[in-house]
Coordinates of C-alpha atoms in Angstrom, one line a residue:
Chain P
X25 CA 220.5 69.6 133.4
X26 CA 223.9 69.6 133.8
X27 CA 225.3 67.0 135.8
X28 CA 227.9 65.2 133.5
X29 CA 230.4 66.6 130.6
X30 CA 229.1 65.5 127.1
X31 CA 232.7 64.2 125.4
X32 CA 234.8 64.2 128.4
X33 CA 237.5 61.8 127.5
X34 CA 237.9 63.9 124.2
X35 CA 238.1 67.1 125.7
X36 CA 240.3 65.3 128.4
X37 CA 242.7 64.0 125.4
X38 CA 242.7 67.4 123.7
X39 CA 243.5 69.6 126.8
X40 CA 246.2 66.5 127.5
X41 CA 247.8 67.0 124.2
X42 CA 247.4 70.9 124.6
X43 CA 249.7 70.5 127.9
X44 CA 252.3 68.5 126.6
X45 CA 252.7 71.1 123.7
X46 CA 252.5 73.5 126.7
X47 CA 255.1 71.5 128.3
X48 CA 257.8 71.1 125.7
X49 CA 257.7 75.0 124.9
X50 CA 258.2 75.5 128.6
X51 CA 255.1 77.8 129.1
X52 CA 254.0 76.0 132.2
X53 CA 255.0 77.0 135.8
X54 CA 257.8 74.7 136.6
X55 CA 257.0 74.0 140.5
X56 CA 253.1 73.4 139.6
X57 CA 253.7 70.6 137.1
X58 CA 253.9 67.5 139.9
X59 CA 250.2 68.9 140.6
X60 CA 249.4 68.8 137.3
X61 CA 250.3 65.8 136.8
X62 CA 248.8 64.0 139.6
X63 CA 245.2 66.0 138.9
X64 CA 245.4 64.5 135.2
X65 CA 246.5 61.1 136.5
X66 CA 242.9 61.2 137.9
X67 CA 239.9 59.1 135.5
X68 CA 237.6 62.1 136.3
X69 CA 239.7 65.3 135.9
X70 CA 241.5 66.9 133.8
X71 CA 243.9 70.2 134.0
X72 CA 242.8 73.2 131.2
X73 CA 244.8 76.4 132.6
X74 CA 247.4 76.9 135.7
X75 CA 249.4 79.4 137.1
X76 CA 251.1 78.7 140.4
X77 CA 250.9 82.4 141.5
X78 CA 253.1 85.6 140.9
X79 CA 254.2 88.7 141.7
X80 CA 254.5 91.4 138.9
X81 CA 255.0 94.9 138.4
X82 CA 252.8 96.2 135.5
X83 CA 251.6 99.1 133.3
X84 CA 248.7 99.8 132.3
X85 CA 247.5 102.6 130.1
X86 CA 244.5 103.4 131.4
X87 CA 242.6 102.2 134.6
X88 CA 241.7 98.9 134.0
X89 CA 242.4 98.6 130.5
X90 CA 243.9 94.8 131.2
X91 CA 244.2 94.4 127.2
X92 CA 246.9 96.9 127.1
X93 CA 248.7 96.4 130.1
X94 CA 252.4 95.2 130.1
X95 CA 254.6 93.2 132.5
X96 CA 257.7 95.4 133.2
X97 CA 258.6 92.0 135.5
X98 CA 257.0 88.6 136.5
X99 CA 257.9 85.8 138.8
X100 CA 256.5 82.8 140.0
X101 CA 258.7 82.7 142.9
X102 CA 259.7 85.0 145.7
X103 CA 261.2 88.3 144.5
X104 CA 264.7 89.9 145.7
X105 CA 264.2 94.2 145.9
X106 CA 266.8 94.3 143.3
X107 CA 264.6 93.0 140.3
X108 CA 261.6 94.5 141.2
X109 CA 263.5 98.1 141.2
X110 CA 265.1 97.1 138.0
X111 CA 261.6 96.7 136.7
X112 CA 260.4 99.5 138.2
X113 CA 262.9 101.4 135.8
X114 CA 260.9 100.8 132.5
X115 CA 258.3 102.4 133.5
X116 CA 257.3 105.3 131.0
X117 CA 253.8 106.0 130.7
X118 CA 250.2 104.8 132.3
X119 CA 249.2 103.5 136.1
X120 CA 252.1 101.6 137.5
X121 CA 251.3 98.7 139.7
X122 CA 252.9 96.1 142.1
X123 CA 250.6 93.1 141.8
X124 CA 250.5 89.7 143.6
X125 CA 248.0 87.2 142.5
X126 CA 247.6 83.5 144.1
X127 CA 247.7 80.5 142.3
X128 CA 245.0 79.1 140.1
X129 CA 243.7 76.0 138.2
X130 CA 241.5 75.5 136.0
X131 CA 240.2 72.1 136.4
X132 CA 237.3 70.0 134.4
X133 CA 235.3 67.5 135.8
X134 CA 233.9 64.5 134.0
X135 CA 230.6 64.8 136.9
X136 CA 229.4 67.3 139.1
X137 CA 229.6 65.1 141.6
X138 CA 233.7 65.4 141.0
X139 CA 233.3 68.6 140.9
X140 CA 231.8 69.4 144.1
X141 CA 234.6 66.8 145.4
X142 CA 237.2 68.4 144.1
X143 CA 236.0 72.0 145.4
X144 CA 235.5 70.9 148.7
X145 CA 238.7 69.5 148.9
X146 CA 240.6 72.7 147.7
X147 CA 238.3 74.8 149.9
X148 CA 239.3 72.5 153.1
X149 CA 242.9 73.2 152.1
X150 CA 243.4 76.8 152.8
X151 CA 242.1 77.9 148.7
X152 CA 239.1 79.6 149.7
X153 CA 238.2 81.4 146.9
X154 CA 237.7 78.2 145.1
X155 CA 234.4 77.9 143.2
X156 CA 232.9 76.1 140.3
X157 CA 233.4 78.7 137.6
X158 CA 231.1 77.6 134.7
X159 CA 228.8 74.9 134.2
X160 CA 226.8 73.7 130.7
X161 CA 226.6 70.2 129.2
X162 CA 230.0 71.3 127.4
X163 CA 232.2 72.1 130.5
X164 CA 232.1 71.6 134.1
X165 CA 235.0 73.8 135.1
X166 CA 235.9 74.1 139.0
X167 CA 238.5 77.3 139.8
X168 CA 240.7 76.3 142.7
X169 CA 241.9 79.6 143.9
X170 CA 243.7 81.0 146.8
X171 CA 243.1 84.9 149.1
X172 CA 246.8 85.9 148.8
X173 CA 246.7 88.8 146.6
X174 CA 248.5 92.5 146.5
X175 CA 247.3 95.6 144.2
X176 CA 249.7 98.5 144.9
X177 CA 249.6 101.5 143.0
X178 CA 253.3 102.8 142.7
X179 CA 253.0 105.5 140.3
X180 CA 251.8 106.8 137.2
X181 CA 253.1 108.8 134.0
X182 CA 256.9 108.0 134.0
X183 CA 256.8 109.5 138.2
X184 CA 257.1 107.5 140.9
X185 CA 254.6 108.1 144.0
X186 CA 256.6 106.0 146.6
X187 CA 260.4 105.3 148.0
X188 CA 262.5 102.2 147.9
X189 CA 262.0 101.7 151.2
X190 CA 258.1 101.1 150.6
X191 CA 259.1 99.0 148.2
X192 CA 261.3 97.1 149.9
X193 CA 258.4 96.6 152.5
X194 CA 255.7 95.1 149.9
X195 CA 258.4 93.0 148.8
X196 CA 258.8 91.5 152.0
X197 CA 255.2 90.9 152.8
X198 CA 254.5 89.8 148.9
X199 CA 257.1 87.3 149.6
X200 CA 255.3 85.8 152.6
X201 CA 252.3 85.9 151.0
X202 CA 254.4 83.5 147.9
X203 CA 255.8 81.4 150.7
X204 CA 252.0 80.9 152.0
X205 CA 250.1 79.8 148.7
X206 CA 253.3 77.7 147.6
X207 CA 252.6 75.9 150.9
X208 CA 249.1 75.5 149.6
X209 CA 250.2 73.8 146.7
X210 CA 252.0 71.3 148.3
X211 CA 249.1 70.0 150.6
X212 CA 247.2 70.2 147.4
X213 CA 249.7 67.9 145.5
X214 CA 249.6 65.7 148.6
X215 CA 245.9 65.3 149.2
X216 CA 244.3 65.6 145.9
X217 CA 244.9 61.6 145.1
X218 CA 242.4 60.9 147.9
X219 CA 239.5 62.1 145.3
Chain S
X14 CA 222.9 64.6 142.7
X15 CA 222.1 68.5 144.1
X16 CA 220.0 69.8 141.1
X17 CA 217.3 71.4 143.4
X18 CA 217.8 72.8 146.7
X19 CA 215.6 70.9 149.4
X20 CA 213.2 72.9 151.2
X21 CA 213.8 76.5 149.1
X22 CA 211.0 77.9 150.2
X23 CA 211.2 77.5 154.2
X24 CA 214.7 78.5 153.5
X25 CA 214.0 81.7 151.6
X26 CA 211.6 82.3 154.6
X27 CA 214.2 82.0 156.6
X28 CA 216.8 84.5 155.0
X29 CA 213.6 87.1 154.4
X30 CA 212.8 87.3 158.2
X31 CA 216.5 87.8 158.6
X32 CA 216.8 90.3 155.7
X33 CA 213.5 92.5 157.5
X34 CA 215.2 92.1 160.9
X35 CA 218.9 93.5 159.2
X36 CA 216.7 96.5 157.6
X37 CA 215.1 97.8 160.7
X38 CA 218.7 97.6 162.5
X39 CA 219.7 99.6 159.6
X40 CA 222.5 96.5 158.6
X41 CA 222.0 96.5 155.3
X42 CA 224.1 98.7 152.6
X43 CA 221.3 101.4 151.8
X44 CA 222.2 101.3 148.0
X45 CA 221.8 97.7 147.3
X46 CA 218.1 97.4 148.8
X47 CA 216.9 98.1 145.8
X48 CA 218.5 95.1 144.0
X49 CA 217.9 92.9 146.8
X50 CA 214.0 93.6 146.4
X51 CA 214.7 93.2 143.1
X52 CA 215.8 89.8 143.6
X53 CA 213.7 88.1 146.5
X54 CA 210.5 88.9 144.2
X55 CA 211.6 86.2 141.7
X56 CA 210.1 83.1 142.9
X57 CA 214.1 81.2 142.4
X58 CA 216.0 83.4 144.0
X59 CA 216.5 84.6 147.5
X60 CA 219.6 86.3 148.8
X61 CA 221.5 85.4 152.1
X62 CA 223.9 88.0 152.4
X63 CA 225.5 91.1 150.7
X64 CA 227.8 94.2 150.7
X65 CA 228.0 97.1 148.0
X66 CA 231.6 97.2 148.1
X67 CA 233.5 99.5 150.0
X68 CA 236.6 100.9 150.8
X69 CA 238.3 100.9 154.5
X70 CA 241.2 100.9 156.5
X71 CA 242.3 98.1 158.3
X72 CA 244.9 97.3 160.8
X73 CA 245.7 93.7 161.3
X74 CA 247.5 92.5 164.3
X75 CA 249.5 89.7 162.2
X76 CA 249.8 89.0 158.5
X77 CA 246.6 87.3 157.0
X78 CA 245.1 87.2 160.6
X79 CA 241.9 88.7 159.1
X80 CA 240.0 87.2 162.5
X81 CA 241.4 89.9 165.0
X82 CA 241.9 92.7 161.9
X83 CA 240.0 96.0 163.1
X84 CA 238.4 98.8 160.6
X85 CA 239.4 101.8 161.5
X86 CA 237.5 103.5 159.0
X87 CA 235.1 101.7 156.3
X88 CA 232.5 103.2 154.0
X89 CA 230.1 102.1 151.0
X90 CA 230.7 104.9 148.8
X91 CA 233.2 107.5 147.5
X92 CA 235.3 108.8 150.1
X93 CA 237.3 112.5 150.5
X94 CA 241.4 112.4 151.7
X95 CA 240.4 113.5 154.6
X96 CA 238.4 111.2 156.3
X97 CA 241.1 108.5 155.3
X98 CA 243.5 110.3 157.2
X99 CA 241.6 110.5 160.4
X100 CA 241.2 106.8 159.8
X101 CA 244.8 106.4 159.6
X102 CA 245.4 108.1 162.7
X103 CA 243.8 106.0 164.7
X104 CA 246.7 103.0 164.1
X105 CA 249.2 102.1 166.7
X106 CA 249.9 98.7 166.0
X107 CA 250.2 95.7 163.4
X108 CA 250.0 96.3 159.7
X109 CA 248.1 99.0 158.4
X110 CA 246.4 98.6 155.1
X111 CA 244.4 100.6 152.6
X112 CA 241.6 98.3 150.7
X113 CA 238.7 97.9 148.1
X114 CA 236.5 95.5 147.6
X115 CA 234.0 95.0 145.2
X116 CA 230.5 94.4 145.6
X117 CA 229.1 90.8 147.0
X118 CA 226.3 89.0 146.7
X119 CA 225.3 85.6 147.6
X120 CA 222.1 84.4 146.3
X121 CA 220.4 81.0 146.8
X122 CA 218.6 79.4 144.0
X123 CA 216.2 76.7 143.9
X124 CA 217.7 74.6 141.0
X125 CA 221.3 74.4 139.4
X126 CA 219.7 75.6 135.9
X127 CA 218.2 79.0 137.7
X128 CA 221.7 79.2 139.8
X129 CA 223.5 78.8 136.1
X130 CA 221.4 81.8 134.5
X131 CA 222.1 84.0 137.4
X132 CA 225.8 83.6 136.8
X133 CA 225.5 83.7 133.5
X134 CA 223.9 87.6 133.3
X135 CA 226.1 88.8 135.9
X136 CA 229.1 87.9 134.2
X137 CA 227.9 89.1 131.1
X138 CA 226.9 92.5 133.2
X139 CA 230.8 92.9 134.2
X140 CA 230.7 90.5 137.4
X141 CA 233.6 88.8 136.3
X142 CA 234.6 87.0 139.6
X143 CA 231.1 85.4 139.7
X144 CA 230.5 81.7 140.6
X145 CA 228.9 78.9 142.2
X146 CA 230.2 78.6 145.6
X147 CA 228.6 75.9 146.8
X148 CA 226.4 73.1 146.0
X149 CA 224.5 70.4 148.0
X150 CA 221.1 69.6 148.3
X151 CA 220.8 72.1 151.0
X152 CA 222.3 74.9 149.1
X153 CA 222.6 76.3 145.6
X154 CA 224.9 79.6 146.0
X155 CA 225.7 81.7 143.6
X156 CA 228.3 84.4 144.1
X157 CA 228.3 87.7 142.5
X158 CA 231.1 89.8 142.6
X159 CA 233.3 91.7 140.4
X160 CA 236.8 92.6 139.8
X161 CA 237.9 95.7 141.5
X162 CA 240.3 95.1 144.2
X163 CA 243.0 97.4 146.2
X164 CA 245.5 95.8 148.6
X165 CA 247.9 98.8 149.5
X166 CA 250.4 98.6 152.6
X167 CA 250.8 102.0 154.4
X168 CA 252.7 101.0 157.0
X169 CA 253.0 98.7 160.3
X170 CA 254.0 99.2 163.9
X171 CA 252.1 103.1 164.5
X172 CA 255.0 103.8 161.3
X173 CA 253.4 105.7 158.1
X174 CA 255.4 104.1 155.1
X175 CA 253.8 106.7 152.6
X176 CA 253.3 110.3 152.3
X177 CA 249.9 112.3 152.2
X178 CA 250.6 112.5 148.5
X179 CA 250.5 109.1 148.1
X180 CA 247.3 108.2 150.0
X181 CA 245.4 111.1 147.7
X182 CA 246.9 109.4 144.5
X183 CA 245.3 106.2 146.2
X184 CA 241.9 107.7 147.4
X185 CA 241.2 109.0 143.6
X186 CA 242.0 105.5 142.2
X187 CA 239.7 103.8 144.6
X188 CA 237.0 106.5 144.0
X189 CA 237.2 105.2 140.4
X190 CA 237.0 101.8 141.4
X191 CA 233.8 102.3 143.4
X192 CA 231.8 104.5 140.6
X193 CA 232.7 101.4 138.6
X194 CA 231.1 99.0 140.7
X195 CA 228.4 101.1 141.5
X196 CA 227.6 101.4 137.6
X197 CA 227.2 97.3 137.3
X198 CA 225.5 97.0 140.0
X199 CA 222.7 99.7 138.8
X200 CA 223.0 97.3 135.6
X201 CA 222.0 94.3 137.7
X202 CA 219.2 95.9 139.1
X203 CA 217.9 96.5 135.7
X204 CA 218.5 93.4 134.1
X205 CA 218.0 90.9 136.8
X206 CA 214.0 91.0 136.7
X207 CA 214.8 89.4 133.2
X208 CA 215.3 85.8 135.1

């Protein structure tokens, strides 16, 4: 069975040389790369996907058609009203939704041994949704993965359902919920050399 | 390393005396008995615990304190405007918030390759959220769950932040939400005797 990655240390060294790519074009979250970095500094780990949380205001065509959804706004930050309205404005057509989604990584493990470690120690530090997301002889993939999340329909067709004031409310508590997971992060970045 | 759970079988004892004992108190979501039958007849499998999905209304004292949050309303199945709205009406204080959550399933398994096929179908049967959630020698847990979600603010305080119209618009969006889930997990029951 499954208890160690055939080919880690090439897989590490091609998902390495993915992220540096990554890295120079500036697609990765700026505040997540420390993390990152310290996670891949580790013999028995390595990084494959990240997102240090967002909140987004999206369309999508039809319910649940994820394919064909577009962000009308994105940050990986905390949000001011005035941007989130501003995106609100290019809305024509389809469901429109305020989203917030927490952080996630997407790390591999060289044993499951690690990965068991490693999930533990995310779980222990407030990202309770963590879990080990797929495991075969080629991958042993641990999702670390946090609660904070928002899913508010605003409107739909080019008409809006709610008033700026409402928005102006889910702003506020999406923010708290991006000050909470960055928190997260941080005890993350702090603990995970102990593995 | 844990690639078979010690003592399955007095543990699957175990969870079915406590599965008969939640039937006769009527605990168990009547719609997902079927599936959970399904499922403690393979000799690999047992599960520990479950929800169908639902939709409610919850107020919560503080933000995130999910510990001394209180349904107001909470049901396993389509609802109609009107029985949100009574539920609404019972808030006075904290924040008030209209939710969905998609089905659960935790399932013990008596080796990491069966708890790898189990996560394997229900992916493949539109469990995307599905995973391992924990593993030691004294448990192999799979997690099934999908990927329908609402997280809707309507208001804080005994204050209403959004109109009647907006709470239908939200009802028939949930509504969709649960015929989805309820689809997959008619699916599951149907393929899961494949195992």
């Amino acid at each position: 069975m499954f208890l160690f990655t055939k080919n880690f240390d090439e897989q590490k060294a091609r998902a390495m040389a993915g992220l540096r790519k990554a890295l120079e074009e500036g697609k990765v979250d700026e505040d997540i790369i420390p993390l990152l970095e310290k996670i891949n500094s580790l013999e028995n780990y390595f990084t494959t996907s990240s997102c240090s949380g967002r909140i987004s205001v999206m369309e999508m065509p039809e319910f649940g058609d994820k394919v064909n959804a577009a962000w009308l706004g994105k940050w990986h930050r905390e949000v001011e009203l005035g941007e989130v309205l501003e995106a609100i404005k290019k809305h024509s057509s389809g469901q429109l939704w305020f989203l917030v989604r927490s952080p996630i990584l997407h790390v591999g493990a060289r044993t499951m041994e690690g990965a068991v470690k490693l999930l533990n120690l995310a779980i222990g530090l407030g990202f309770k949704y963590s879990n080990i997301k797929s495991v075969s002889h080629k991958k042993l993939l641990v999702e670390i993965r946090s609660t904070e999340r928002m899913d508010v329909p605003l409107g739909a067709d080019g008409e809006l359902w709610v008033s700026e004031d409402y928005i102006e409310r889910i702003v506020d508590i999406a923010n708290e919920q991006v000050r909470r997971f960055k928190g997260k992060l941080k005890r993350l970045e702090e603990e995970v050399e102990k593995l």
